[in-house]
Amino acid sequence: QVQLVESGGGLVQAGGSLRLSCAASGRTFNSYTMAWFRQAPGKEREFVAAITWGGRTTNYADSVKGRFTISRDGAKNTMALQMNSLKPEDTAVYYCAADTSPPNIRRVGAYDYWGQGTQVTVSS
């Protein structure tokens, strides 16, 4: 059974940093593309960042480019999102997702596996 579990969310002041982690279990995810999405209250879930197998290629939403960094550790089956210079508009539930070959890495529907989410709240 495939399972993704996020951790590391919390409350932080604007300008601060948080590091989210996603632990994968059930199979080896080295050949999977993994991604972070987020969903703010009353809004649709949106793409944040993605990383391909082996960590060779990364992709970021324009809203987080230069502030967030996605990484993965294949040996540990984990993925991380380092979030710096956080803004109140980054407040959302953050989800990790995985799929073997998503045709569009920015599309919610392209991923088969999802975690339960972790809340990130940025105060002004």
mmCIF file of N, CA and C in Angstrom:
data_model
loop_
_atom_site.group_PDB
_atom_site.id
_atom_site.type_symbol
_atom_site.label_atom_id
_atom_site.label_comp_id
_atom_site.label_asym_id
_atom_site.label_seq_id
_atom_site.Cartn_x
_atom_site.Cartn_y
_atom_site.Cartn_z
ATOM 1 N N GLN A 1 0.838 -1.192 0.000
ATOM 2 C CA GLN A 1 0.000 0.000 0.000
ATOM 3 C C GLN A 1 0.874 1.244 0.000
ATOM 4 N N VAL A 2 0.642 2.125 -0.970
ATOM 5 C CA VAL A 2 1.427 3.348 -1.079
ATOM 6 C C VAL A 2 0.936 4.364 -0.062
ATOM 7 N N GLN A 3 1.869 4.990 0.609
ATOM 8 C CA GLN A 3 1.503 6.010 1.596
ATOM 9 C C GLN A 3 2.476 7.171 1.543
ATOM 10 N N LEU A 4 1.939 8.382 1.548
ATOM 11 C CA LEU A 4 2.732 9.604 1.621
ATOM 12 C C LEU A 4 2.308 10.346 2.883
ATOM 13 N N VAL A 5 3.290 10.736 3.685
ATOM 14 C CA VAL A 5 2.994 11.421 4.934
ATOM 15 C C VAL A 5 3.804 12.701 5.009
ATOM 16 N N GLU A 6 3.093 13.835 5.108
ATOM 17 C CA GLU A 6 3.761 15.130 5.216
ATOM 18 C C GLU A 6 3.971 15.492 6.680
ATOM 19 N N SER A 7 4.985 16.310 6.902
ATOM 20 C CA SER A 7 5.244 16.847 8.238
ATOM 21 C C SER A 7 5.982 18.166 8.095
ATOM 22 N N GLY A 8 6.054 18.922 9.203
ATOM 23 C CA GLY A 8 6.843 20.142 9.214
ATOM 24 C C GLY A 8 6.052 21.431 9.120
ATOM 25 N N GLY A 9 4.740 21.334 8.963
ATOM 26 C CA GLY A 9 3.951 22.549 8.911
ATOM 27 C C GLY A 9 3.882 23.237 10.260
ATOM 28 N N GLY A 10 3.350 24.453 10.247
ATOM 29 C CA GLY A 10 3.215 25.183 11.496
ATOM 30 C C GLY A 10 2.900 26.634 11.248
ATOM 31 N N LEU A 11 3.064 27.420 12.319
ATOM 32 C CA LEU A 11 2.801 28.863 12.272
ATOM 33 C C LEU A 11 4.129 29.606 12.277
ATOM 34 N N VAL A 12 4.278 30.546 11.361
ATOM 35 C CA VAL A 12 5.513 31.318 11.258
ATOM 36 C C VAL A 12 5.162 32.743 10.867
ATOM 37 N N GLN A 13 5.999 33.672 11.261
ATOM 38 C CA GLN A 13 5.790 35.067 10.890
ATOM 39 C C GLN A 13 6.265 35.313 9.456
ATOM 40 N N ALA A 14 5.705 36.318 8.835
ATOM 41 C CA ALA A 14 6.130 36.692 7.490
ATOM 42 C C ALA A 14 7.639 36.946 7.471
ATOM 43 N N GLY A 15 8.291 36.455 6.442
ATOM 44 C CA GLY A 15 9.732 36.560 6.335
ATOM 45 C C GLY A 15 10.479 35.372 6.910
ATOM 46 N N GLY A 16 9.766 34.529 7.613
ATOM 47 C CA GLY A 16 10.387 33.361 8.225
ATOM 48 C C GLY A 16 10.508 32.186 7.280
ATOM 49 N N SER A 17 10.944 31.048 7.833
ATOM 50 C CA SER A 17 11.193 29.844 7.038
ATOM 51 C C SER A 17 10.552 28.629 7.688
ATOM 52 N N LEU A 18 10.212 27.672 6.851
ATOM 53 C CA LEU A 18 9.748 26.365 7.291
ATOM 54 C C LEU A 18 10.289 25.333 6.319
ATOM 55 N N ARG A 19 10.436 24.110 6.818
ATOM 56 C CA ARG A 19 10.864 23.003 5.962
ATOM 57 C C ARG A 19 9.849 21.888 6.076
ATOM 58 N N LEU A 20 9.218 21.571 4.973
ATOM 59 C CA LEU A 20 8.253 20.480 4.931
ATOM 60 C C LEU A 20 8.940 19.204 4.461
ATOM 61 N N SER A 21 8.484 18.087 4.986
ATOM 62 C CA SER A 21 8.998 16.790 4.565
ATOM 63 C C SER A 21 7.853 15.891 4.136
ATOM 64 N N CYS A 22 8.155 14.993 3.214
ATOM 65 C CA CYS A 22 7.190 13.999 2.756
ATOM 66 C C CYS A 22 7.885 12.656 2.779
ATOM 67 N N ALA A 23 7.380 11.751 3.579
ATOM 68 C CA ALA A 23 7.940 10.404 3.668
ATOM 69 C C ALA A 23 7.073 9.443 2.872
ATOM 70 N N ALA A 24 7.700 8.714 1.959
ATOM 71 C CA ALA A 24 6.973 7.775 1.108
ATOM 72 C C ALA A 24 7.235 6.352 1.569
ATOM 73 N N SER A 25 6.217 5.534 1.527
ATOM 74 C CA SER A 25 6.374 4.126 1.894
ATOM 75 C C SER A 25 5.488 3.269 1.013
ATOM 76 N N GLY A 26 5.776 2.009 0.990
ATOM 77 C CA GLY A 26 4.975 1.080 0.202
ATOM 78 C C GLY A 26 5.661 0.626 -1.064
ATOM 79 N N ARG A 27 6.537 1.444 -1.593
ATOM 80 C CA ARG A 27 7.312 1.074 -2.767
ATOM 81 C C ARG A 27 8.447 2.073 -2.911
ATOM 82 N N THR A 28 9.376 1.771 -3.780
ATOM 83 C CA THR A 28 10.482 2.685 -4.024
ATOM 84 C C THR A 28 10.031 3.761 -4.997
ATOM 85 N N PHE A 29 10.216 5.003 -4.604
ATOM 86 C CA PHE A 29 9.731 6.125 -5.394
ATOM 87 C C PHE A 29 10.812 6.769 -6.241
ATOM 88 N N ASN A 30 11.937 6.103 -6.369
ATOM 89 C CA ASN A 30 13.023 6.713 -7.134
ATOM 90 C C ASN A 30 12.646 6.997 -8.573
ATOM 91 N N SER A 31 11.742 6.207 -9.155
ATOM 92 C CA SER A 31 11.370 6.429 -10.544
ATOM 93 C C SER A 31 10.126 7.311 -10.679
ATOM 94 N N TYR A 32 9.648 7.854 -9.575
ATOM 95 C CA TYR A 32 8.457 8.672 -9.576
ATOM 96 C C TYR A 32 8.797 10.161 -9.628
ATOM 97 N N THR A 33 7.967 10.915 -10.297
ATOM 98 C CA THR A 33 7.984 12.363 -10.152
ATOM 99 C C THR A 33 7.210 12.693 -8.881
ATOM 100 N N MET A 34 7.760 13.553 -8.077
ATOM 101 C CA MET A 34 7.095 13.950 -6.829
ATOM 102 C C MET A 34 6.888 15.455 -6.840
ATOM 103 N N ALA A 35 5.843 15.888 -6.170
ATOM 104 C CA ALA A 35 5.479 17.295 -6.235
ATOM 105 C C ALA A 35 4.838 17.771 -4.945
ATOM 106 N N TRP A 36 4.804 19.074 -4.792
ATOM 107 C CA TRP A 36 4.081 19.747 -3.711
ATOM 108 C C TRP A 36 2.974 20.589 -4.336
ATOM 109 N N PHE A 37 1.811 20.495 -3.738
ATOM 110 C CA PHE A 37 0.677 21.344 -4.081
ATOM 111 C C PHE A 37 0.203 22.026 -2.799
ATOM 112 N N ARG A 38 -0.616 23.044 -2.941
ATOM 113 C CA ARG A 38 -1.192 23.685 -1.768
ATOM 114 C C ARG A 38 -2.616 24.128 -2.054
ATOM 115 N N GLN A 39 -3.384 24.232 -0.979
ATOM 116 C CA GLN A 39 -4.768 24.649 -1.110
ATOM 117 C C GLN A 39 -5.127 25.589 0.025
ATOM 118 N N ALA A 40 -5.449 26.822 -0.342
ATOM 119 C CA ALA A 40 -5.874 27.820 0.635
ATOM 120 C C ALA A 40 -7.392 27.740 0.785
ATOM 121 N N PRO A 41 -7.929 28.212 1.904
ATOM 122 C CA PRO A 41 -9.381 28.162 2.116
ATOM 123 C C PRO A 41 -10.140 28.844 0.988
ATOM 124 N N GLY A 42 -11.128 28.149 0.440
ATOM 125 C CA GLY A 42 -11.952 28.715 -0.611
ATOM 126 C C GLY A 42 -11.319 28.750 -1.983
ATOM 127 N N LYS A 43 -10.129 28.167 -2.105
ATOM 128 C CA LYS A 43 -9.430 28.184 -3.398
ATOM 129 C C LYS A 43 -9.157 26.766 -3.873
ATOM 130 N N GLU A 44 -8.864 26.641 -5.153
ATOM 131 C CA GLU A 44 -8.522 25.348 -5.704
ATOM 132 C C GLU A 44 -7.089 24.971 -5.320
ATOM 133 N N ARG A 45 -6.856 23.667 -5.330
ATOM 134 C CA ARG A 45 -5.497 23.199 -5.076
ATOM 135 C C ARG A 45 -4.599 23.638 -6.239
ATOM 136 N N GLU A 46 -3.400 24.132 -5.879
ATOM 137 C CA GLU A 46 -2.513 24.652 -6.913
ATOM 138 C C GLU A 46 -1.114 24.062 -6.811
ATOM 139 N N PHE A 47 -0.450 24.030 -7.934
ATOM 140 C CA PHE A 47 0.908 23.513 -8.027
ATOM 141 C C PHE A 47 1.887 24.444 -7.334
ATOM 142 N N VAL A 48 2.866 23.837 -6.638
ATOM 143 C CA VAL A 48 3.914 24.613 -5.987
ATOM 144 C C VAL A 48 5.271 24.281 -6.612
ATOM 145 N N ALA A 49 5.631 22.995 -6.598
ATOM 146 C CA ALA A 49 6.936 22.586 -7.114
ATOM 147 C C ALA A 49 6.923 21.098 -7.408
ATOM 148 N N ALA A 50 7.807 20.669 -8.306
ATOM 149 C CA ALA A 50 7.922 19.258 -8.636
ATOM 150 C C ALA A 50 9.383 18.913 -8.870
ATOM 151 N N ILE A 51 9.697 17.631 -8.688
ATOM 152 C CA ILE A 51 11.057 17.152 -8.904
ATOM 153 C C ILE A 51 10.967 15.776 -9.545
ATOM 154 N N THR A 52 11.735 15.573 -10.608
ATOM 155 C CA THR A 52 11.670 14.297 -11.317
ATOM 156 C C THR A 52 12.529 13.247 -10.622
ATOM 157 N N TRP A 53 12.404 12.015 -11.132
ATOM 158 C CA TRP A 53 13.174 10.948 -10.518
ATOM 159 C C TRP A 53 14.646 11.270 -10.631
ATOM 160 N N GLY A 54 15.365 10.935 -9.576
ATOM 161 C CA GLY A 54 16.788 11.231 -9.540
ATOM 162 C C GLY A 54 17.083 12.678 -9.190
ATOM 163 N N GLY A 55 16.033 13.498 -9.084
ATOM 164 C CA GLY A 55 16.229 14.896 -8.721
ATOM 165 C C GLY A 55 16.925 15.719 -9.785
ATOM 166 N N ARG A 56 16.853 15.256 -11.046
ATOM 167 C CA ARG A 56 17.597 15.948 -12.088
ATOM 168 C C ARG A 56 16.906 17.202 -12.586
ATOM 169 N N THR A 57 15.589 17.237 -12.467
ATOM 170 C CA THR A 57 14.841 18.380 -12.979
ATOM 171 C C THR A 57 13.856 18.861 -11.935
ATOM 172 N N THR A 58 13.831 20.167 -11.716
ATOM 173 C CA THR A 58 12.879 20.766 -10.806
ATOM 174 C C THR A 58 12.046 21.803 -11.548
ATOM 175 N N ASN A 59 10.876 22.062 -11.012
ATOM 176 C CA ASN A 59 9.952 23.005 -11.638
ATOM 177 C C ASN A 59 9.200 23.717 -10.540
ATOM 178 N N TYR A 60 9.038 25.030 -10.669
ATOM 179 C CA TYR A 60 8.403 25.819 -9.610
ATOM 180 C C TYR A 60 7.303 26.714 -10.166
ATOM 181 N N ALA A 61 6.303 26.934 -9.357
ATOM 182 C CA ALA A 61 5.321 27.957 -9.674
ATOM 183 C C ALA A 61 5.998 29.319 -9.582
ATOM 184 N N ASP A 62 5.574 30.246 -10.416
ATOM 185 C CA ASP A 62 6.193 31.571 -10.413
ATOM 186 C C ASP A 62 6.089 32.239 -9.045
ATOM 187 N N SER A 63 5.021 31.960 -8.330
ATOM 188 C CA SER A 63 4.785 32.615 -7.043
ATOM 189 C C SER A 63 5.793 32.211 -5.964
ATOM 190 N N VAL A 64 6.481 31.080 -6.154
ATOM 191 C CA VAL A 64 7.423 30.618 -5.124
ATOM 192 C C VAL A 64 8.854 30.558 -5.627
ATOM 193 N N LYS A 65 9.046 30.804 -6.910
ATOM 194 C CA LYS A 65 10.386 30.701 -7.494
ATOM 195 C C LYS A 65 11.336 31.666 -6.800
ATOM 196 N N GLY A 66 12.504 31.150 -6.427
ATOM 197 C CA GLY A 66 13.492 31.965 -5.739
ATOM 198 C C GLY A 66 13.341 31.965 -4.227
ATOM 199 N N ARG A 67 12.208 31.472 -3.734
ATOM 200 C CA ARG A 67 11.985 31.415 -2.283
ATOM 201 C C ARG A 67 11.899 29.981 -1.774
ATOM 202 N N PHE A 68 11.366 29.095 -2.574
ATOM 203 C CA PHE A 68 11.192 27.696 -2.176
ATOM 204 C C PHE A 68 12.189 26.821 -2.935
ATOM 205 N N THR A 69 12.628 25.740 -2.275
ATOM 206 C CA THR A 69 13.512 24.776 -2.909
ATOM 207 C C THR A 69 13.019 23.372 -2.636
ATOM 208 N N ILE A 70 12.821 22.600 -3.709
ATOM 209 C CA ILE A 70 12.378 21.214 -3.574
ATOM 210 C C ILE A 70 13.582 20.297 -3.716
ATOM 211 N N SER A 71 13.593 19.227 -2.937
ATOM 212 C CA SER A 71 14.691 18.267 -3.000
ATOM 213 C C SER A 71 14.164 16.887 -2.625
ATOM 214 N N ARG A 72 14.959 15.871 -2.910
ATOM 215 C CA ARG A 72 14.555 14.520 -2.549
ATOM 216 C C ARG A 72 15.771 13.696 -2.187
ATOM 217 N N ASP A 73 15.539 12.674 -1.377
ATOM 218 C CA ASP A 73 16.576 11.736 -0.976
ATOM 219 C C ASP A 73 16.087 10.352 -1.370
ATOM 220 N N GLY A 74 16.628 9.821 -2.454
ATOM 221 C CA GLY A 74 16.165 8.535 -2.953
ATOM 222 C C GLY A 74 16.433 7.398 -2.001
ATOM 223 N N ALA A 75 17.537 7.463 -1.288
ATOM 224 C CA ALA A 75 17.890 6.392 -0.354
ATOM 225 C C ALA A 75 16.900 6.324 0.804
ATOM 226 N N LYS A 76 16.375 7.466 1.196
ATOM 227 C CA LYS A 76 15.460 7.515 2.333
ATOM 228 C C LYS A 76 13.999 7.572 1.904
ATOM 229 N N ASN A 77 13.745 7.652 0.599
ATOM 230 C CA ASN A 77 12.371 7.753 0.098
ATOM 231 C C ASN A 77 11.663 8.973 0.676
ATOM 232 N N THR A 78 12.355 10.092 0.696
ATOM 233 C CA THR A 78 11.765 11.307 1.241
ATOM 234 C C THR A 78 11.914 12.466 0.257
ATOM 235 N N MET A 79 11.066 13.445 0.454
ATOM 236 C CA MET A 79 11.122 14.670 -0.338
ATOM 237 C C MET A 79 10.958 15.833 0.632
ATOM 238 N N ALA A 80 11.554 16.971 0.302
ATOM 239 C CA ALA A 80 11.465 18.123 1.193
ATOM 240 C C ALA A 80 11.127 19.378 0.399
ATOM 241 N N LEU A 81 10.577 20.344 1.104
ATOM 242 C CA LEU A 81 10.327 21.667 0.523
ATOM 243 C C LEU A 81 10.831 22.695 1.531
ATOM 244 N N GLN A 82 11.925 23.336 1.210
ATOM 245 C CA GLN A 82 12.465 24.416 2.044
ATOM 246 C C GLN A 82 11.797 25.711 1.607
ATOM 247 N N MET A 83 11.112 26.346 2.543
ATOM 248 C CA MET A 83 10.359 27.561 2.236
ATOM 249 C C MET A 83 10.963 28.730 2.995
ATOM 250 N N ASN A 84 11.494 29.696 2.272
ATOM 251 C CA ASN A 84 12.097 30.884 2.862
ATOM 252 C C ASN A 84 11.303 32.122 2.462
ATOM 253 N N SER A 85 11.531 33.194 3.178
ATOM 254 C CA SER A 85 10.864 34.470 2.882
ATOM 255 C C SER A 85 9.357 34.277 2.741
ATOM 256 N N LEU A 86 8.789 33.599 3.693
ATOM 257 C CA LEU A 86 7.363 33.267 3.610
ATOM 258 C C LEU A 86 6.492 34.516 3.689
ATOM 259 N N LYS A 87 5.384 34.448 2.975
ATOM 260 C CA LYS A 87 4.432 35.551 2.904
ATOM 261 C C LYS A 87 3.066 35.060 3.407
ATOM 262 N N PRO A 88 2.222 35.957 3.874
ATOM 263 C CA PRO A 88 0.885 35.544 4.316
ATOM 264 C C PRO A 88 0.118 34.789 3.228
ATOM 265 N N GLU A 89 0.346 35.134 1.976
ATOM 266 C CA GLU A 89 -0.357 34.446 0.881
ATOM 267 C C GLU A 89 0.138 33.026 0.653
ATOM 268 N N ASP A 90 1.187 32.619 1.355
ATOM 269 C CA ASP A 90 1.636 31.223 1.298
ATOM 270 C C ASP A 90 0.826 30.339 2.250
ATOM 271 N N THR A 91 -0.015 30.940 3.056
ATOM 272 C CA THR A 91 -0.837 30.177 3.985
ATOM 273 C C THR A 91 -1.755 29.219 3.245
ATOM 274 N N ALA A 92 -1.667 27.932 3.597
ATOM 275 C CA ALA A 92 -2.444 26.902 2.910
ATOM 276 C C ALA A 92 -2.150 25.554 3.555
ATOM 277 N N VAL A 93 -2.926 24.560 3.159
ATOM 278 C CA VAL A 93 -2.569 23.180 3.450
ATOM 279 C C VAL A 93 -1.694 22.701 2.305
ATOM 280 N N TYR A 94 -0.530 22.165 2.655
ATOM 281 C CA TYR A 94 0.424 21.710 1.658
ATOM 282 C C TYR A 94 0.362 20.184 1.551
ATOM 283 N N TYR A 95 0.299 19.701 0.306
ATOM 284 C CA TYR A 95 0.179 18.276 0.029
ATOM 285 C C TYR A 95 1.362 17.802 -0.810
ATOM 286 N N CYS A 96 1.857 16.610 -0.511
ATOM 287 C CA CYS A 96 2.818 16.009 -1.425
ATOM 288 C C CYS A 96 2.098 14.999 -2.303
ATOM 289 N N ALA A 97 2.613 14.817 -3.488
ATOM 290 C CA ALA A 97 1.988 13.949 -4.475
ATOM 291 C C ALA A 97 3.070 13.212 -5.248
ATOM 292 N N ALA A 98 2.693 12.052 -5.802
ATOM 293 C CA ALA A 98 3.656 11.258 -6.559
ATOM 294 C C ALA A 98 2.961 10.526 -7.694
ATOM 295 N N ASP A 99 3.702 10.353 -8.778
ATOM 296 C CA ASP A 99 3.201 9.561 -9.899
ATOM 297 C C ASP A 99 4.375 9.137 -10.756
ATOM 298 N N THR A 100 4.186 8.070 -11.524
ATOM 299 C CA THR A 100 5.297 7.553 -12.310
ATOM 300 C C THR A 100 5.678 8.485 -13.452
ATOM 301 N N SER A 101 4.729 8.887 -14.258
ATOM 302 C CA SER A 101 5.026 9.754 -15.407
ATOM 303 C C SER A 101 3.867 10.715 -15.651
ATOM 304 N N PRO A 102 3.706 11.674 -14.783
ATOM 305 C CA PRO A 102 2.586 12.610 -14.973
ATOM 306 C C PRO A 102 2.748 13.381 -16.278
ATOM 307 N N PRO A 103 1.741 13.381 -17.137
ATOM 308 C CA PRO A 103 1.851 14.075 -18.419
ATOM 309 C C PRO A 103 1.991 15.580 -18.271
ATOM 310 N N ASN A 104 1.450 16.107 -17.207
ATOM 311 C CA ASN A 104 1.575 17.537 -16.925
ATOM 312 C C ASN A 104 1.867 17.668 -15.443
ATOM 313 N N ILE A 105 3.085 17.943 -15.106
ATOM 314 C CA ILE A 105 3.504 17.899 -13.696
ATOM 315 C C ILE A 105 2.838 18.972 -12.854
ATOM 316 N N ARG A 106 2.197 19.956 -13.495
ATOM 317 C CA ARG A 106 1.550 21.026 -12.751
ATOM 318 C C ARG A 106 0.062 20.766 -12.534
ATOM 319 N N ARG A 107 -0.442 19.670 -13.024
ATOM 320 C CA ARG A 107 -1.879 19.412 -12.950
ATOM 321 C C ARG A 107 -2.216 18.469 -11.813
ATOM 322 N N VAL A 108 -3.181 18.825 -10.990
ATOM 323 C CA VAL A 108 -3.593 18.015 -9.842
ATOM 324 C C VAL A 108 -3.971 16.606 -10.289
ATOM 325 N N GLY A 109 -4.738 16.514 -11.346
ATOM 326 C CA GLY A 109 -5.242 15.226 -11.821
ATOM 327 C C GLY A 109 -4.192 14.290 -12.371
ATOM 328 N N ALA A 110 -2.959 14.752 -12.526
ATOM 329 C CA ALA A 110 -1.907 13.918 -13.090
ATOM 330 C C ALA A 110 -1.269 12.991 -12.059
ATOM 331 N N TYR A 111 -1.593 13.171 -10.796
ATOM 332 C CA TYR A 111 -0.955 12.412 -9.721
ATOM 333 C C TYR A 111 -1.929 11.421 -9.098
ATOM 334 N N ASP A 112 -1.464 10.192 -8.917
ATOM 335 C CA ASP A 112 -2.297 9.149 -8.329
ATOM 336 C C ASP A 112 -2.193 9.077 -6.814
ATOM 337 N N TYR A 113 -1.069 9.463 -6.268
ATOM 338 C CA TYR A 113 -0.825 9.290 -4.840
ATOM 339 C C TYR A 113 -0.687 10.634 -4.146
ATOM 340 N N TRP A 114 -1.380 10.751 -3.011
ATOM 341 C CA TRP A 114 -1.416 12.003 -2.259
ATOM 342 C C TRP A 114 -1.265 11.744 -0.763
ATOM 343 N N GLY A 115 -0.634 12.714 -0.089
ATOM 344 C CA GLY A 115 -0.601 12.687 1.363
ATOM 345 C C GLY A 115 -1.839 13.365 1.926
ATOM 346 N N GLN A 116 -1.894 13.416 3.253
ATOM 347 C CA GLN A 116 -3.062 13.969 3.930
ATOM 348 C C GLN A 116 -2.972 15.480 4.103
ATOM 349 N N GLY A 117 -1.805 16.042 3.902
ATOM 350 C CA GLY A 117 -1.623 17.483 3.994
ATOM 351 C C GLY A 117 -1.100 17.941 5.330
ATOM 352 N N THR A 118 -0.415 19.075 5.312
ATOM 353 C CA THR A 118 0.095 19.704 6.538
ATOM 354 C C THR A 118 -0.162 21.206 6.425
ATOM 355 N N GLN A 119 -0.641 21.789 7.527
ATOM 356 C CA GLN A 119 -1.046 23.200 7.509
ATOM 357 C C GLN A 119 0.165 24.113 7.681
ATOM 358 N N VAL A 120 0.246 25.115 6.824
ATOM 359 C CA VAL A 120 1.240 26.174 6.944
ATOM 360 C C VAL A 120 0.486 27.490 7.083
ATOM 361 N N THR A 121 0.773 28.208 8.166
ATOM 362 C CA THR A 121 0.129 29.491 8.409
ATOM 363 C C THR A 121 1.202 30.556 8.579
ATOM 364 N N VAL A 122 1.124 31.603 7.776
ATOM 365 C CA VAL A 122 2.090 32.691 7.824
ATOM 366 C C VAL A 122 1.363 33.942 8.297
ATOM 367 N N SER A 123 1.788 34.458 9.437
ATOM 368 C CA SER A 123 1.144 35.641 9.989
ATOM 369 C C SER A 123 1.855 36.896 9.520
ATOM 370 N N SER A 124 1.097 37.977 9.398
ATOM 371 C CA SER A 124 1.679 39.238 8.906
ATOM 372 C C SER A 124 2.188 40.083 10.052
#
